[in-house]
């Protein structure tokens, strides 16, 4: 089969989530129309840009304004979580380079997107690392000067006149002011920019209070140096605020990139290579190295590497893992084929066209979902910020006014008000949610769970019903032949079955192929609801469930029926084989139960969750899974009916669906939480919220424990982040806490959150 793209990214119903939470058809600049935004003509194109330098959600509306101010840009949507901007533009008036240049202002850096850790990503993080290291290096000499000269005076060890000599003024104040100015306004530029943008967009974020605290402390110190008696200079405090906030932002960014890079590494390996036809032979190469005009070979059971159109040949493809369509789709010349769909029968030749979207692009796009989703913890932090910022600011003003009215000097009143601002600086609060979630995601990855949706650890705790697919989930999915009954020649029966099944991707094919060698030419292969059929050496041959033979109107001798009944009673799977209108034998196959599945089910049931099993096997074969801990087994379920069952279960409670990927994509998408076995099919991940990468069901139960531990860790972090400022603020209002002590409390509160987040989640799942 020859497949060629016509130059456009063929969506064919692929419903891909983009970073802002809406749905579109492509992650990259292409000619696909944006169906969610009205455009003037059909020539609009959509492009995505990675944006480094976003610090708050206020950056979203600001960047959208920057983008739409560019001539030729019709619309823009930004995502702070994914650090991405989607732009709809007129290619006749502006190109992507000009848009990137227009967005690269105010300290932002726009570049072409990639969900992997690209050179741009690494350089951006490296720049943040250098900036953080620079801040630490610059602040060190200032603290040394404070330790040697200022703090002894403040503590009464030296007289105030110690700081007034000409040598001290020239050699001490100059470097302190210089280094502080560089740190506050150089290193702290992203924080001040974020605060400005937040106020410009009429949003109160934590960066506003951080910037206000640092700026107020710096301004007081400069004024005190110039006009007051230099009794108390808080340059060290201003530097501490900026340096602690900078380090905190770097830790958070590094944590998030580490999580994303780990997921990309787990997902990228298995389907990252393609087979190219060249010079009468084949060569294997990375999918990313494929170019327009290349012809790729796709064998039965493999994924079609790129979107395209059928030019020659006929066959069936399974698009369920991409489009959600459960039934195999027959393809004839002129039909479109989706990158990521599975070739069920026949070997395909795929010609890569201009602008074709690869299945690897779609796999990598999953990483964007991890970055793009806003968690409940993030929304909670935003709500707290909207109240916390004005409350603290007002309290600082009231404290200043109160002390003035009480007869204090302006200098003392300012110091007291500044102490309130500093001790309430919300650096720790900004870290509480991201670090708790990052620890949960990292722990889940270590336990064999790759989380594709940030909100999973928040949602999975509330699951009421767990629905397991049987084959490939509760079982290993690896069938083996346990017996053969033939009315004629046993070897001929197996050889014919192997010939038909050689064009099928079903596990039965692999099991029979191990026992026999296919014979003759195979033509007119066809998939049926209960099996497959083809013409082998001129005779129509069928392999499948007895129901298939009833539907075809073929005879099933009593001997075969009796054997089928015995196979089912033994809990095994019967595959009837026949040709020329009659069944001539039956092959018994067994599917090995996955080790430890009963304990997993029992653990879920012990937590008060209802557990069900969904299978396409008939009730007799499925009966062995009616364990005491499984409430119900749905047997003889057609692939397309699994979704309906999940929806029905959803009316009774919150549902988690666990499947291996064989016709499970619609059911996974229909569930409140979809979990896929990565070993079963990597591309069920397009519909899943998480992947079990360890091929072990225990990791699913572990994920529930990790989610509970993450929630507990979040609560602990919020308590630590708020308790230190609350207690410190009360003391600061009373005049007990000076700016220096306040900055120390700021550091302590931040370190407590960081260290608490780094602790193991073991023991936090109760």
PDB file of N, CA and C in Angstrom, residues 3-6 8 10 12 304 306-311 334-339 350-351 353 356-357:
ATOM      1  N   UNK A   3       1.146   5.292   0.495  1.00  0.00           N
ATOM      2  CA  UNK A   3       0.434   6.382   1.142  1.00  0.00           C
ATOM      3  C   UNK A   3       1.233   7.657   0.979  1.00  0.00           C
ATOM      4  N   UNK A   4       0.555   8.736   0.657  1.00  0.00           N
ATOM      5  CA  UNK A   4       1.250  10.000   0.452  1.00  0.00           C
ATOM      6  C   UNK A   4       0.440  11.134   1.051  1.00  0.00           C
ATOM      7  N   UNK A   5       1.119  12.059   1.690  1.00  0.00           N
ATOM      8  CA  UNK A   5       0.437  13.234   2.227  1.00  0.00           C
ATOM      9  C   UNK A   5       0.314  14.276   1.134  1.00  0.00           C
ATOM     10  N   UNK A   6      -0.771  15.047   1.167  1.00  0.00           N
ATOM     11  CA  UNK A   6      -0.965  16.074   0.146  1.00  0.00           C
ATOM     12  C   UNK A   6      -0.397  17.424   0.567  1.00  0.00           C
ATOM     13  N   UNK A   8      -0.870  18.883   3.613  1.00  0.00           N
ATOM     14  CA  UNK A   8      -1.522  19.409   4.791  1.00  0.00           C
ATOM     15  C   UNK A   8      -1.472  18.383   5.901  1.00  0.00           C
ATOM     16  N   UNK A  10      -3.226  16.133   8.012  1.00  0.00           N
ATOM     17  CA  UNK A  10      -4.551  15.547   7.923  1.00  0.00           C
ATOM     18  C   UNK A  10      -5.047  15.186   9.309  1.00  0.00           C
ATOM     19  N   UNK A  12      -8.245  14.191  10.323  1.00  0.00           N
ATOM     20  CA  UNK A  12      -9.066  12.985  10.313  1.00  0.00           C
ATOM     21  C   UNK A  12      -9.713  12.713  11.665  1.00  0.00           C
ATOM     22  N   UNK A 304       1.409   3.492  11.560  1.00  0.00           N
ATOM     23  CA  UNK A 304       1.666   4.334  10.396  1.00  0.00           C
ATOM     24  C   UNK A 304       2.408   5.579  10.886  1.00  0.00           C
ATOM     25  N   UNK A 306       3.170   8.583   9.564  1.00  0.00           N
ATOM     26  CA  UNK A 306       2.733   9.938   9.240  1.00  0.00           C
ATOM     27  C   UNK A 306       1.306   9.941   8.715  1.00  0.00           C
ATOM     28  N   UNK A 307       0.631  11.103   8.856  1.00  0.00           N
ATOM     29  CA  UNK A 307      -0.642  11.300   8.172  1.00  0.00           C
ATOM     30  C   UNK A 307      -0.421  11.156   6.669  1.00  0.00           C
ATOM     31  N   UNK A 308      -1.409  10.664   5.965  1.00  0.00           N
ATOM     32  CA  UNK A 308      -1.217  10.531   4.532  1.00  0.00           C
ATOM     33  C   UNK A 308      -2.479  10.112   3.814  1.00  0.00           C
ATOM     34  N   UNK A 309      -2.331   9.770   2.555  1.00  0.00           N
ATOM     35  CA  UNK A 309      -3.437   9.295   1.729  1.00  0.00           C
ATOM     36  C   UNK A 309      -3.020   8.015   1.024  1.00  0.00           C
ATOM     37  N   UNK A 310      -3.961   7.103   0.875  1.00  0.00           N
ATOM     38  CA  UNK A 310      -3.696   5.830   0.212  1.00  0.00           C
ATOM     39  C   UNK A 310      -3.663   6.052  -1.294  1.00  0.00           C
ATOM     40  N   UNK A 311      -2.540   5.671  -1.910  1.00  0.00           N
ATOM     41  CA  UNK A 311      -2.422   5.775  -3.367  1.00  0.00           C
ATOM     42  C   UNK A 311      -2.572   4.425  -4.045  1.00  0.00           C
ATOM     43  N   UNK A 334      -7.040   6.708  -2.245  1.00  0.00           N
ATOM     44  CA  UNK A 334      -7.694   7.995  -2.061  1.00  0.00           C
ATOM     45  C   UNK A 334      -8.109   8.275  -0.632  1.00  0.00           C
ATOM     46  N   UNK A 335      -8.203   7.229   0.200  1.00  0.00           N
ATOM     47  CA  UNK A 335      -8.577   7.425   1.601  1.00  0.00           C
ATOM     48  C   UNK A 335      -7.411   8.012   2.390  1.00  0.00           C
ATOM     49  N   UNK A 336      -7.744   8.757   3.450  1.00  0.00           N
ATOM     50  CA  UNK A 336      -6.713   9.292   4.323  1.00  0.00           C
ATOM     51  C   UNK A 336      -6.369   8.301   5.426  1.00  0.00           C
ATOM     52  N   UNK A 337      -5.135   8.348   5.879  1.00  0.00           N
ATOM     53  CA  UNK A 337      -4.670   7.499   6.976  1.00  0.00           C
ATOM     54  C   UNK A 337      -4.010   8.393   8.022  1.00  0.00           C
ATOM     55  N   UNK A 338      -4.292   8.129   9.277  1.00  0.00           N
ATOM     56  CA  UNK A 338      -3.796   8.960  10.367  1.00  0.00           C
ATOM     57  C   UNK A 338      -2.475   8.428  10.896  1.00  0.00           C
ATOM     58  N   UNK A 339      -1.497   9.308  11.068  1.00  0.00           N
ATOM     59  CA  UNK A 339      -0.252   8.916  11.709  1.00  0.00           C
ATOM     60  C   UNK A 339      -0.525   8.447  13.126  1.00  0.00           C
ATOM     61  N   UNK A 350       4.503   3.886   2.879  1.00  0.00           N
ATOM     62  CA  UNK A 350       4.042   5.230   3.220  1.00  0.00           C
ATOM     63  C   UNK A 350       5.005   6.250   2.641  1.00  0.00           C
ATOM     64  N   UNK A 351       4.497   7.108   1.820  1.00  0.00           N
ATOM     65  CA  UNK A 351       5.335   8.172   1.289  1.00  0.00           C
ATOM     66  C   UNK A 351       5.089   9.443   2.080  1.00  0.00           C
ATOM     67  N   UNK A 353       4.834  13.213   2.887  1.00  0.00           N
ATOM     68  CA  UNK A 353       4.551  14.429   2.134  1.00  0.00           C
ATOM     69  C   UNK A 353       4.928  15.664   2.916  1.00  0.00           C
ATOM     70  N   UNK A 356       3.402  16.741   6.678  1.00  0.00           N
ATOM     71  CA  UNK A 356       2.717  15.626   7.326  1.00  0.00           C
ATOM     72  C   UNK A 356       3.059  15.585   8.812  1.00  0.00           C
ATOM     73  N   UNK A 357       2.067  15.295   9.633  1.00  0.00           N
ATOM     74  CA  UNK A 357       2.274  15.180  11.080  1.00  0.00           C
ATOM     75  C   UNK A 357       2.630  13.741  11.422  1.00  0.00           C
TER      76      UNK A 357
END
